[in-house]
XYZ file of C-alpha atoms in Angstrom:
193
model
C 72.101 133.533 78.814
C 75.485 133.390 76.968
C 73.321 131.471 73.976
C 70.689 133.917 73.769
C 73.508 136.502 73.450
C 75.279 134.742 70.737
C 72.489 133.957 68.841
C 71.170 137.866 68.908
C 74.760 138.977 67.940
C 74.560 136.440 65.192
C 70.783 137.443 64.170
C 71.952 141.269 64.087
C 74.936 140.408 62.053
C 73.223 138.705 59.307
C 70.683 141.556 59.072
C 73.324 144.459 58.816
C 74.960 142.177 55.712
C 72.019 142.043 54.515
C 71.718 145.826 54.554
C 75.153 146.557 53.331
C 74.687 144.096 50.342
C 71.539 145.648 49.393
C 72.886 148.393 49.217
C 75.904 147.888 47.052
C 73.410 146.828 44.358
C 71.511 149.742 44.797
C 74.686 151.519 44.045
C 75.475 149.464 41.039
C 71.882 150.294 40.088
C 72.532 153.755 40.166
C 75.973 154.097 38.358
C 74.298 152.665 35.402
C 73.308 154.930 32.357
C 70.398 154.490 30.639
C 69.061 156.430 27.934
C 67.305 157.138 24.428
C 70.160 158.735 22.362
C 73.583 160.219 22.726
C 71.971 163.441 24.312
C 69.674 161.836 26.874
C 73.238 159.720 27.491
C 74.795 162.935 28.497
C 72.202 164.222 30.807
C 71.392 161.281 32.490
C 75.396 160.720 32.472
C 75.618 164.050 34.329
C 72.519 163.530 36.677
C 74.174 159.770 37.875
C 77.214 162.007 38.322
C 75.031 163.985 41.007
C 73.139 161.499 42.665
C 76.152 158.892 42.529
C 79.332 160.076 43.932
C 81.066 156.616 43.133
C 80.808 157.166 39.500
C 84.554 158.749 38.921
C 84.826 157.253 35.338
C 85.075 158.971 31.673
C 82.233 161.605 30.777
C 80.076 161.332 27.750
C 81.712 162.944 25.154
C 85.223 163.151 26.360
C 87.824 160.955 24.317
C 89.062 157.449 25.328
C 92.625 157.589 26.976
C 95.788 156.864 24.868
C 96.325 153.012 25.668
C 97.685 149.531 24.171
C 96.955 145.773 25.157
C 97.184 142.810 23.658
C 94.496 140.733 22.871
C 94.290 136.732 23.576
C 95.339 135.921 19.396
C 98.245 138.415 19.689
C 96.731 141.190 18.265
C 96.915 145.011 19.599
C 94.340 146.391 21.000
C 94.375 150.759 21.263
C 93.186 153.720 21.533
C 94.606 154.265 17.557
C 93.446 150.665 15.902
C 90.359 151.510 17.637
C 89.972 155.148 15.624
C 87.313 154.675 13.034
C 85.492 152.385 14.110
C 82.782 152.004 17.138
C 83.569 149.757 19.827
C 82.268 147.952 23.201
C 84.985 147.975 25.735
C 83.976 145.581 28.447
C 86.383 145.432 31.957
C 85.663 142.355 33.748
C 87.241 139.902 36.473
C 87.350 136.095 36.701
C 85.348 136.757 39.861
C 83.305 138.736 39.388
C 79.393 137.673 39.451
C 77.870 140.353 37.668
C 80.599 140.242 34.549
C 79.553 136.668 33.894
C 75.794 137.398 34.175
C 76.279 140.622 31.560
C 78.830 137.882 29.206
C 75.362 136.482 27.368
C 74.574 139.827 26.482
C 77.628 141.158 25.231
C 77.710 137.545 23.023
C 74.814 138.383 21.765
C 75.841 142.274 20.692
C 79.226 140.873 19.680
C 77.177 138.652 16.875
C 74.985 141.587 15.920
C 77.415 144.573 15.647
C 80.737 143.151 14.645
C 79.768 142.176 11.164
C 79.104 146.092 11.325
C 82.302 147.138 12.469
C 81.799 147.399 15.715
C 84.919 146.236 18.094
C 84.281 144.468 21.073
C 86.924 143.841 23.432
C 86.934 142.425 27.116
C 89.597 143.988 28.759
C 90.325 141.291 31.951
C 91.741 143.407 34.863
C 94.791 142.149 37.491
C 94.489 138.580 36.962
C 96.730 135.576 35.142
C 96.804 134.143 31.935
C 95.333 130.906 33.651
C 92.601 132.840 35.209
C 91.734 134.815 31.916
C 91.602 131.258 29.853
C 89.194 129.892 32.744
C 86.780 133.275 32.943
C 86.655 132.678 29.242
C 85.822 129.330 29.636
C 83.151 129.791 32.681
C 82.072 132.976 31.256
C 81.323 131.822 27.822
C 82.801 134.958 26.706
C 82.991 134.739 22.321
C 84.583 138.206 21.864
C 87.985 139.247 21.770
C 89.638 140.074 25.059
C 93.201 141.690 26.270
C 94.703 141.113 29.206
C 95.697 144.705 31.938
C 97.428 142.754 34.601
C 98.567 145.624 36.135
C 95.497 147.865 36.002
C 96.553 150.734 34.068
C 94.301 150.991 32.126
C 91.753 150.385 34.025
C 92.115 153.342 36.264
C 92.905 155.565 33.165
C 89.261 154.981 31.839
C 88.286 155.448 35.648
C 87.020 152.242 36.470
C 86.212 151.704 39.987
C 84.620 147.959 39.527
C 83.530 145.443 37.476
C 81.983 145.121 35.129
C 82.658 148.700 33.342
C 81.739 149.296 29.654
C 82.267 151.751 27.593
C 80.796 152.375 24.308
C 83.022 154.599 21.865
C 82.052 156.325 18.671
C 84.330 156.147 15.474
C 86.363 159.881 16.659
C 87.462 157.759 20.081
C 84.916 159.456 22.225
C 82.502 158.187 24.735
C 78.983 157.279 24.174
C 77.811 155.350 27.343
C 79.881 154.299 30.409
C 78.567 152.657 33.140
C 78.490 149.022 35.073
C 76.011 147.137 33.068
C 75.094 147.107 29.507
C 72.488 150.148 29.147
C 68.987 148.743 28.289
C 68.832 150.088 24.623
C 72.344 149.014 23.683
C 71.050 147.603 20.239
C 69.862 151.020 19.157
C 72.820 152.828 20.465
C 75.245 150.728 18.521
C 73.042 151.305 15.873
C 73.391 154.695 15.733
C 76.834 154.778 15.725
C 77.402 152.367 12.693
């Protein structure tokens, strides 16, 4: 009897995580933008704001934060040496799954766009030196990236998770923000060269 009781409580268990997980993608799903061109980025920006109450970060169209990191070669990283120029502002973790599945992708924009002026920059949140050098390492990552160990900046852009990115135009304001690379990031960055 005691069995049959265990194994129930441990059948009902592994459904209901299987529940909860599903629906923390779903989530991520849904605090993702995607879109045609910077208008279509604000409206479906402001219907995911609607139907997604976890999205709390920057709207489209309002201007980066004032900020200042350094990068991994010693160079700074702001909301000023950023003015001018587009850029790709990625916030990812050492452990995080989904940062090192989106790292190909960002490689692969990083080639494109920065012979165009675009900036890309990972922005590693909370974690060591050590632990940046081995996500770069495991991730693959071949763009630029500054270290926030204390998560300032972070929540100043509103980031609830990782990944976040952030697309900004050459005036500092936001194009895209969301938790995965939108599907037409090619043309967006396009447009804004």
């Amino acid at each position: 009897m005691i069995k049959n009781f265990k194994f129930i409580a441990l059948v009902i268990f592994v459904l209901a995580l299987g529940i909860f997980l599903g629906a923390c993608e779903a989530d991520s799903e849904l605090a993702s933008k995607k879109s045609n061109d910077s208008e279509s980025i604000a409206r479906q920006n402001r219907e995911d704001k609607i139907d997604n109450t976890l999205n709390r970060g920057l709207e489209v169209g309002a201007r980066i934060p004032e900020f200042e990191l350094t990068k991994s070669d010693g160079a700074k990283v702001s909301d000023k040496t950023l003015e001018g120029n587009p850029a790709v502002l990625v916030f990812w973790s050492l452990y995080c799954s989904k940062c090192k599945k989106e790292t190909p992708a960002v490689n692969k924009i990083t080639a494109k766009f920065s012979r165009k002026g675009v900036e890309i920059v990972g922005i590693n949140i909370g974690e060591t030196r050590e632990e940046i050098e081995k996500g770069i390492k495991s991730f693959g990552i071949s763009y630029p990236v500054a270290a926030d160990p204390n998560k300032k900046v972070m929540k100043k852009f509103g980031a609830i998770g990782t990944p976040t990115i952030v697309f900004v135009d050459k005036t500092g304001k936001v194009k895209y923000y969301g938790n995965k690379l939108p599907e037409d990031s090619e043309r967006i960055l396009d447009s804004l060269t």
